[in-house]
Coordinates of N, CA and C in Angstrom, one line a residue:
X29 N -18.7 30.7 -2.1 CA -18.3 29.7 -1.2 C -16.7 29.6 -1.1
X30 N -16.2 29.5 -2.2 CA -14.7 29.5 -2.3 C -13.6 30.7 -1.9
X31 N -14.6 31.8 -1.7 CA -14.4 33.4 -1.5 C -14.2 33.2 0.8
X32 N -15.4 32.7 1.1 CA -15.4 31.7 2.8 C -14.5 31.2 2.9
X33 N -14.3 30.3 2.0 CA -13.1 28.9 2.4 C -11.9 29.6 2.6
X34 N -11.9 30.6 1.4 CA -10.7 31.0 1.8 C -9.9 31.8 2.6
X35 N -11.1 32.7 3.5 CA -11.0 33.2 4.9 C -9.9 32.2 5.9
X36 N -10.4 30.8 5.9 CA -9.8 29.8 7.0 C -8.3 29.1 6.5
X37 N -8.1 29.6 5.3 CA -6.9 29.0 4.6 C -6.7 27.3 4.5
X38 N -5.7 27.0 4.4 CA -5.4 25.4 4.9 C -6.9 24.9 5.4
X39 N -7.6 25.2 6.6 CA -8.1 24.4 6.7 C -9.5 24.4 6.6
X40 N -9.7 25.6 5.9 CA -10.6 25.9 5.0 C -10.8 24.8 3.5
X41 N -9.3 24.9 3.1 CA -9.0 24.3 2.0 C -9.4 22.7 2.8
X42 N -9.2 22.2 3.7 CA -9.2 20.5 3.8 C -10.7 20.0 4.1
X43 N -11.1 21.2 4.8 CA -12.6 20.7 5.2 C -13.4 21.1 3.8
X44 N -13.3 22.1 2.9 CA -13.8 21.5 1.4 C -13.9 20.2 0.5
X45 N -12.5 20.0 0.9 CA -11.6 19.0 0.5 C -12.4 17.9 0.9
X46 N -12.5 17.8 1.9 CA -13.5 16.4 3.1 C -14.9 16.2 2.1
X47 N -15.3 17.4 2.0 CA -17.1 17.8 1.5 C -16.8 17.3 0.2
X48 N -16.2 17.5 -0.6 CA -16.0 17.7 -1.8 C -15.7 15.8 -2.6
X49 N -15.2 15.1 -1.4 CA -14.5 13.8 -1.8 C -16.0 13.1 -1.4
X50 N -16.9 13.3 -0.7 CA -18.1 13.0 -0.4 C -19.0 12.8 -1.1
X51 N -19.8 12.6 -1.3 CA -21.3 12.4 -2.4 C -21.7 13.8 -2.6
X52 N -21.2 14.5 -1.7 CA -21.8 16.3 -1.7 C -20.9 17.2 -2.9
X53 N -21.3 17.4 -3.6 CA -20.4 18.9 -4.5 C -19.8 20.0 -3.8
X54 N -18.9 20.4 -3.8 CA -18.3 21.3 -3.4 C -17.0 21.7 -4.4
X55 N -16.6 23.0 -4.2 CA -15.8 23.9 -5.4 C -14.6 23.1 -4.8
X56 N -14.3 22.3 -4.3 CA -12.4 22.0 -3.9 C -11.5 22.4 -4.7
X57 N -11.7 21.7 -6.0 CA -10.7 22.1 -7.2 C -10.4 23.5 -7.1
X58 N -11.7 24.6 -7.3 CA -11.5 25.8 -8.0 C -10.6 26.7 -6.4
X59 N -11.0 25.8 -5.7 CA -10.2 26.8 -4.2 C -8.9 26.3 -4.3
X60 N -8.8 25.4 -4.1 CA -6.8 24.5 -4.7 C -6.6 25.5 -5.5
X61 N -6.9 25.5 -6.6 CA -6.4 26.2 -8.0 C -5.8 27.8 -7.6
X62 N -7.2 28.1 -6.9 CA -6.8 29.4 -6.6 C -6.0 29.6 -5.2
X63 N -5.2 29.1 -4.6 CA -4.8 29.4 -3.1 C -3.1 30.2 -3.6
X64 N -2.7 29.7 -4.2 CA -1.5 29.9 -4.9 C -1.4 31.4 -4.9
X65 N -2.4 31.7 -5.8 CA -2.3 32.8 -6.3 C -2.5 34.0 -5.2
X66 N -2.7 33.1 -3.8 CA -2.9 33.9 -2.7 C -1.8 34.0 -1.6
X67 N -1.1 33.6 -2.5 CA -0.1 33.5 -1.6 C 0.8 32.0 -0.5
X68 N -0.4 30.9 -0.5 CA -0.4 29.7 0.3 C 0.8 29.1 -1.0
X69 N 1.6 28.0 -0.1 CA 2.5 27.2 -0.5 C 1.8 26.0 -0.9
X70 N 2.2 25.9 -2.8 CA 1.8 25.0 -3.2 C 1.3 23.8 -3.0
X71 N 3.2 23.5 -2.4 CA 3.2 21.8 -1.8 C 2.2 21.6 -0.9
X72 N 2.0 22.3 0.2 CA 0.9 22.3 1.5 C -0.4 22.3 0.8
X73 N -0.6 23.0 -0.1 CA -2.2 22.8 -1.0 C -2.3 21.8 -1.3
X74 N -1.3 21.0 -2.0 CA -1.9 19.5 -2.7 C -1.4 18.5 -1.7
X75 N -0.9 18.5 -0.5 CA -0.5 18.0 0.3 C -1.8 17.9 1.6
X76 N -2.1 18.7 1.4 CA -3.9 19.1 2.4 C -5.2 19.0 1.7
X77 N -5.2 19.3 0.3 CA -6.1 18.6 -0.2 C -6.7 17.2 -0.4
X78 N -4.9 16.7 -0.7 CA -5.2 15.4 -1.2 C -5.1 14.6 0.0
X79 N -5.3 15.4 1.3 CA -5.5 14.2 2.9 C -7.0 14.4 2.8
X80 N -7.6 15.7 3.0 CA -8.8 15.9 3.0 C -9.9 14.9 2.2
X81 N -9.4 15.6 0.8 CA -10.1 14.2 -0.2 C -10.1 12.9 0.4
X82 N -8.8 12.6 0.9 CA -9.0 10.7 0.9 C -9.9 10.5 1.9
X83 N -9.5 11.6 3.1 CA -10.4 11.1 4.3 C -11.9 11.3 3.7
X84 N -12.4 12.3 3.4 CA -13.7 12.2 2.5 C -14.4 10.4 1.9
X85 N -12.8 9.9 0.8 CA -13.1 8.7 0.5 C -13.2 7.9 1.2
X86 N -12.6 8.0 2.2 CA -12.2 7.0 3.2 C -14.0 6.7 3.8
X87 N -14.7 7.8 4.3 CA -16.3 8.0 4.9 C -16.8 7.1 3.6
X88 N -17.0 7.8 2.6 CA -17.1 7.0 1.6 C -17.3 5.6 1.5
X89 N -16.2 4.7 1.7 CA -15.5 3.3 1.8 C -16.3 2.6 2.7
X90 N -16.1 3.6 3.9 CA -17.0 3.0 5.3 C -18.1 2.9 5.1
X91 N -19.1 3.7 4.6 CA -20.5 3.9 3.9 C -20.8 2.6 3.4
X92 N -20.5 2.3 1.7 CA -20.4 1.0 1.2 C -20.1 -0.1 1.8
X93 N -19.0 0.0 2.8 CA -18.7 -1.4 3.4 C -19.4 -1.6 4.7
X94 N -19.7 -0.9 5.2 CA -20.9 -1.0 6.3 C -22.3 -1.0 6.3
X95 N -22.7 -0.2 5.2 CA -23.9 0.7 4.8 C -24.1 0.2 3.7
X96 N -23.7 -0.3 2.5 CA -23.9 -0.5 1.1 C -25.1 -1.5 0.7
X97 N -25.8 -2.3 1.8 CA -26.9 -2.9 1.3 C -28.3 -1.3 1.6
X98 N -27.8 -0.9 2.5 CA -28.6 0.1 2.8 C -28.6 1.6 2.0
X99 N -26.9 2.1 2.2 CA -27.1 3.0 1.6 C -27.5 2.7 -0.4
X100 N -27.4 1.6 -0.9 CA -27.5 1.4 -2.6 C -29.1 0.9 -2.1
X101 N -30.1 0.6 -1.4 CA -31.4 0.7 -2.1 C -32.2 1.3 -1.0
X102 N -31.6 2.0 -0.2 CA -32.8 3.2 0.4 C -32.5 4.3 -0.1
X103 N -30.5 5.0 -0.2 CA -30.4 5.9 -0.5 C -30.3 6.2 -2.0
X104 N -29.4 5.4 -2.9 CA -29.6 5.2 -4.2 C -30.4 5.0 -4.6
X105 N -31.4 4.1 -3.9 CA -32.7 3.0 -4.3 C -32.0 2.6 -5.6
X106 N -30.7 1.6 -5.6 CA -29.9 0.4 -6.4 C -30.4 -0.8 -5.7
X107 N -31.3 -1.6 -6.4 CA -31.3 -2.9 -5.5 C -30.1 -3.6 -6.1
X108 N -29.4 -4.8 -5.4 CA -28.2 -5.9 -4.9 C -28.1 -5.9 -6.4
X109 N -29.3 -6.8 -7.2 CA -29.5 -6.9 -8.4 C -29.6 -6.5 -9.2
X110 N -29.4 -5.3 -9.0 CA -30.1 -4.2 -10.6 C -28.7 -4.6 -11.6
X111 N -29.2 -4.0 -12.6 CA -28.4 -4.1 -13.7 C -26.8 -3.0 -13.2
X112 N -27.6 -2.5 -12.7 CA -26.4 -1.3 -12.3 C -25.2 -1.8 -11.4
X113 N -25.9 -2.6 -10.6 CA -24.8 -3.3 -9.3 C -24.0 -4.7 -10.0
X114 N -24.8 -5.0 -11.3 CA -23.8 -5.5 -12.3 C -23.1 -5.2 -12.9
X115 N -23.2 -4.0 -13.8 CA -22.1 -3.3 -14.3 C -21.4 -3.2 -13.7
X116 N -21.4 -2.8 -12.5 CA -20.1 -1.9 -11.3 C -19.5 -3.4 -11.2
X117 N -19.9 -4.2 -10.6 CA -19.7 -6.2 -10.4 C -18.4 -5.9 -11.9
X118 N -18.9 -6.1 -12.7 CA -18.0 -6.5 -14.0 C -17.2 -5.3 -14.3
X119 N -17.4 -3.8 -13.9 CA -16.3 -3.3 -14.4 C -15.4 -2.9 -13.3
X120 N -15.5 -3.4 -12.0 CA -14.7 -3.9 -11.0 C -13.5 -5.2 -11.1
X121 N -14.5 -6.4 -11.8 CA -13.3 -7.4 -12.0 C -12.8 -7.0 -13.3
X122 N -13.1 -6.4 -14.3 CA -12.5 -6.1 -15.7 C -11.3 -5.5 -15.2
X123 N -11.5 -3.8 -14.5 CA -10.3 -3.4 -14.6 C -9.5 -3.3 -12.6
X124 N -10.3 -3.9 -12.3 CA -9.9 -4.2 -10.6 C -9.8 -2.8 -9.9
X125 N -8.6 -2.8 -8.9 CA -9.1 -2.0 -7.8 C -7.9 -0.7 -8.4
X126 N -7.5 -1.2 -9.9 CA -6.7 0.3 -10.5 C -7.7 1.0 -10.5
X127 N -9.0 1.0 -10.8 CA -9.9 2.0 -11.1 C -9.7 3.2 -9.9
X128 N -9.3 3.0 -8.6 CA -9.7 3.6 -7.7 C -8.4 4.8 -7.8
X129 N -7.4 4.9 -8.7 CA -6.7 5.8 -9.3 C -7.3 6.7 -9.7
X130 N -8.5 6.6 -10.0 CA -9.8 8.0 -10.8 C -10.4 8.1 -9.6
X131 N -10.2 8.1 -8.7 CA -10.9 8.6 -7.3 C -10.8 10.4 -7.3
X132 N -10.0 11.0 -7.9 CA -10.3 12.5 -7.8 C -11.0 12.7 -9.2
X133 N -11.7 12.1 -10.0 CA -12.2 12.5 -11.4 C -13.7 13.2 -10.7
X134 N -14.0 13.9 -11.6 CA -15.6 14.5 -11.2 C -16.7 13.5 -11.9
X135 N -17.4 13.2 -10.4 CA -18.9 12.3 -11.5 C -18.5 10.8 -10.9
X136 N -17.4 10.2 -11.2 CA -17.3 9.3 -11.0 C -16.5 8.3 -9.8
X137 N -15.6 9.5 -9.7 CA -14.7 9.1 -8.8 C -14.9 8.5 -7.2
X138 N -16.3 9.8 -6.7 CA -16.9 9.4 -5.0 C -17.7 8.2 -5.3
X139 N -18.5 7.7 -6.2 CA -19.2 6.7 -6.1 C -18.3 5.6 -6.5
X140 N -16.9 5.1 -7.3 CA -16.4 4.2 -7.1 C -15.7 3.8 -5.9
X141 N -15.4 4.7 -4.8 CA -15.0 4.8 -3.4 C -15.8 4.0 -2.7
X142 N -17.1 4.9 -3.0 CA -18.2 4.0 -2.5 C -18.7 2.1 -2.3
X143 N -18.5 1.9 -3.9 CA -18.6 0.5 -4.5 C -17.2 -0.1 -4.2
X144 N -15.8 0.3 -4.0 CA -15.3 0.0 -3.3 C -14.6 -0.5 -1.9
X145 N -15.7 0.3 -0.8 CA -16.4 -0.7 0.7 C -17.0 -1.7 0.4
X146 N -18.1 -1.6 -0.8 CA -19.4 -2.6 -0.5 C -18.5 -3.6 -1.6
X147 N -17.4 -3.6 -2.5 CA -17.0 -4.8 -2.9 C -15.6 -5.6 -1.9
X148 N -15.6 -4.5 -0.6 CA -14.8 -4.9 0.0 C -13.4 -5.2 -0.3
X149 N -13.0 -3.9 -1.0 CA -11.3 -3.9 -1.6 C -10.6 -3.8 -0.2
X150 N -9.6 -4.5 0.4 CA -8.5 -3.7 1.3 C -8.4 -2.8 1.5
X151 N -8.1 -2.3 2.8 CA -8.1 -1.1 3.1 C -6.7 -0.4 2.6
X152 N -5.5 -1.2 2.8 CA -4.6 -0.7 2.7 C -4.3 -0.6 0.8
X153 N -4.5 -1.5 0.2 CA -5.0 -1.0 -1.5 C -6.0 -0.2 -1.4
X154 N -7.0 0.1 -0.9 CA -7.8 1.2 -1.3 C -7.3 2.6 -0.7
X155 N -6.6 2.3 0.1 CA -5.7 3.7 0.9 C -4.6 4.5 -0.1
X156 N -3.5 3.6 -0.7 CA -2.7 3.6 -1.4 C -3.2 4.3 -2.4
X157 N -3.9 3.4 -3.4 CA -4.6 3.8 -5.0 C -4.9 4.9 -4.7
X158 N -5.8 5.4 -4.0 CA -6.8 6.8 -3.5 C -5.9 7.8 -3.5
X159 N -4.7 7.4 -2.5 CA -3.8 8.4 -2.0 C -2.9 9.2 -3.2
X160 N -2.6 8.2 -4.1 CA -1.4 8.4 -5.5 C -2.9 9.0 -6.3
X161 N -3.9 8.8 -6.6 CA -4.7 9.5 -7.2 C -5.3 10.8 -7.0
X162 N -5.3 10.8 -5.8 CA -5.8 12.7 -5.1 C -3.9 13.2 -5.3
X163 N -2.9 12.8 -4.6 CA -1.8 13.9 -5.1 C -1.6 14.2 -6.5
X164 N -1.7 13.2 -7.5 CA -1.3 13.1 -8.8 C -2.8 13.9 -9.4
X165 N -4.1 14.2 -8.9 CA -5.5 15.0 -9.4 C -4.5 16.6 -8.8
X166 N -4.3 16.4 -7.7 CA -3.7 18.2 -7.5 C -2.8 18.3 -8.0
X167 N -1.5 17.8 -7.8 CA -0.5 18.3 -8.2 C -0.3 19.0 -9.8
X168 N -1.2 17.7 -10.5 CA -1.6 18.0 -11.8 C -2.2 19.7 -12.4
X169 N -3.9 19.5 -11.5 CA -4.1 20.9 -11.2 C -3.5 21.8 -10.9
X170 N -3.0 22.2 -9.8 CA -1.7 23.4 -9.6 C -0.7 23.7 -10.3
X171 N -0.1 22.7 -11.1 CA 0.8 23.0 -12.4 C 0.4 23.3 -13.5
X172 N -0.7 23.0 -13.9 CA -1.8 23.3 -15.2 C -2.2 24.7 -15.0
X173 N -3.0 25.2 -13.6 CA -3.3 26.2 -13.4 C -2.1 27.4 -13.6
X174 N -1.0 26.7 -13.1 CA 0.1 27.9 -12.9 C 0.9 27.8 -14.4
X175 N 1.2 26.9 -15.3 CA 1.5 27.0 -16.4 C 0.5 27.7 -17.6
X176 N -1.0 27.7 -17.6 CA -1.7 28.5 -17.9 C -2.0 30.2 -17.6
X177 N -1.6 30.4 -16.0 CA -1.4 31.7 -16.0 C -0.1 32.9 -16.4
X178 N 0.9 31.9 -16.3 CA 1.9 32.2 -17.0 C 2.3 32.6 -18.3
X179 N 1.4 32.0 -19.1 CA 1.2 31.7 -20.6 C 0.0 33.3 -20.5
X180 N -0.5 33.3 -20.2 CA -1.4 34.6 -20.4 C -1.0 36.1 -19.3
X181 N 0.1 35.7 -18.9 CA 0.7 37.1 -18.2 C 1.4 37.3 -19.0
X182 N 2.4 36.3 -20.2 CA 3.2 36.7 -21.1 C 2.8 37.7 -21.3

């Protein structure tokens, strides 16, 4: 898959990027990681990823805050009340809408996006947090990646 994406370049890379910030799995990271090494300009990788991604979260957002009675118990089958939509309830007010900083973590990150529409954070704080968290997930990756290959070309 990441071998395809990277036929279309950039926008190869953003429409992963879209799929990837979604409920759906997709390789985004391992294609970012690797574009460099193909020659694509850094800055534009974590600069197009991390629009891709948000817009991803962004569907996401919309989902829960439009869809969230529906999508949490036809698609998750979460009913309003489960213990689950309490936890998220409490560790939403515990550590608030900083959580949405881990919006590029794997596992957890698309589904707090999610519970994020249906707890109805602002758009413009949930835009912000999202945005500083996907540049700060790549930028991170691309310097890790390229400080590691470095270290083993020595």
């Amino acid at each position: 898959m990441v071998d395809y994406a990277l036929q279309f370049g950039y926008v190869g890379l953003f429409v992963m990027s879209f799929v990837a910030a979604t409920l759906i799995a997709a390789p985004s990271d391992v294609l970012a990681a690797a574009m460099p090494q193909f020659g694509y300009d850094p800055v534009w990788v974590i600069v197009i990823a991390s629009v891709g991604g948000f817009l991803g979260n962004l569907l996401n957002y919309y989902i829960g805050k439009f869809g969230g009675d529906f999508f949490f118990a036809r698609i998750a089958d979460i009913d309003q009340d489960s213990r689950w939509m309490k936890r998220a309830e409490r560790f939403y007010s515990r550590y608030g809408v900083w959580t949405l900083l881990l919006s590029g973590t794997p596992f957890i990150g698309d589904p707090l996006t999610t519970v994020a529409g249906a707890f109805e954070v602002r758009l413009w704080v949930f835009s912000v947090l999202v945005m500083v968290g996907k540049l700060a997930k790549f930028a991170l990756l691309l310097s890790s990646t390229d400080a590691i290959l470095r270290f083993f070309s020595a």
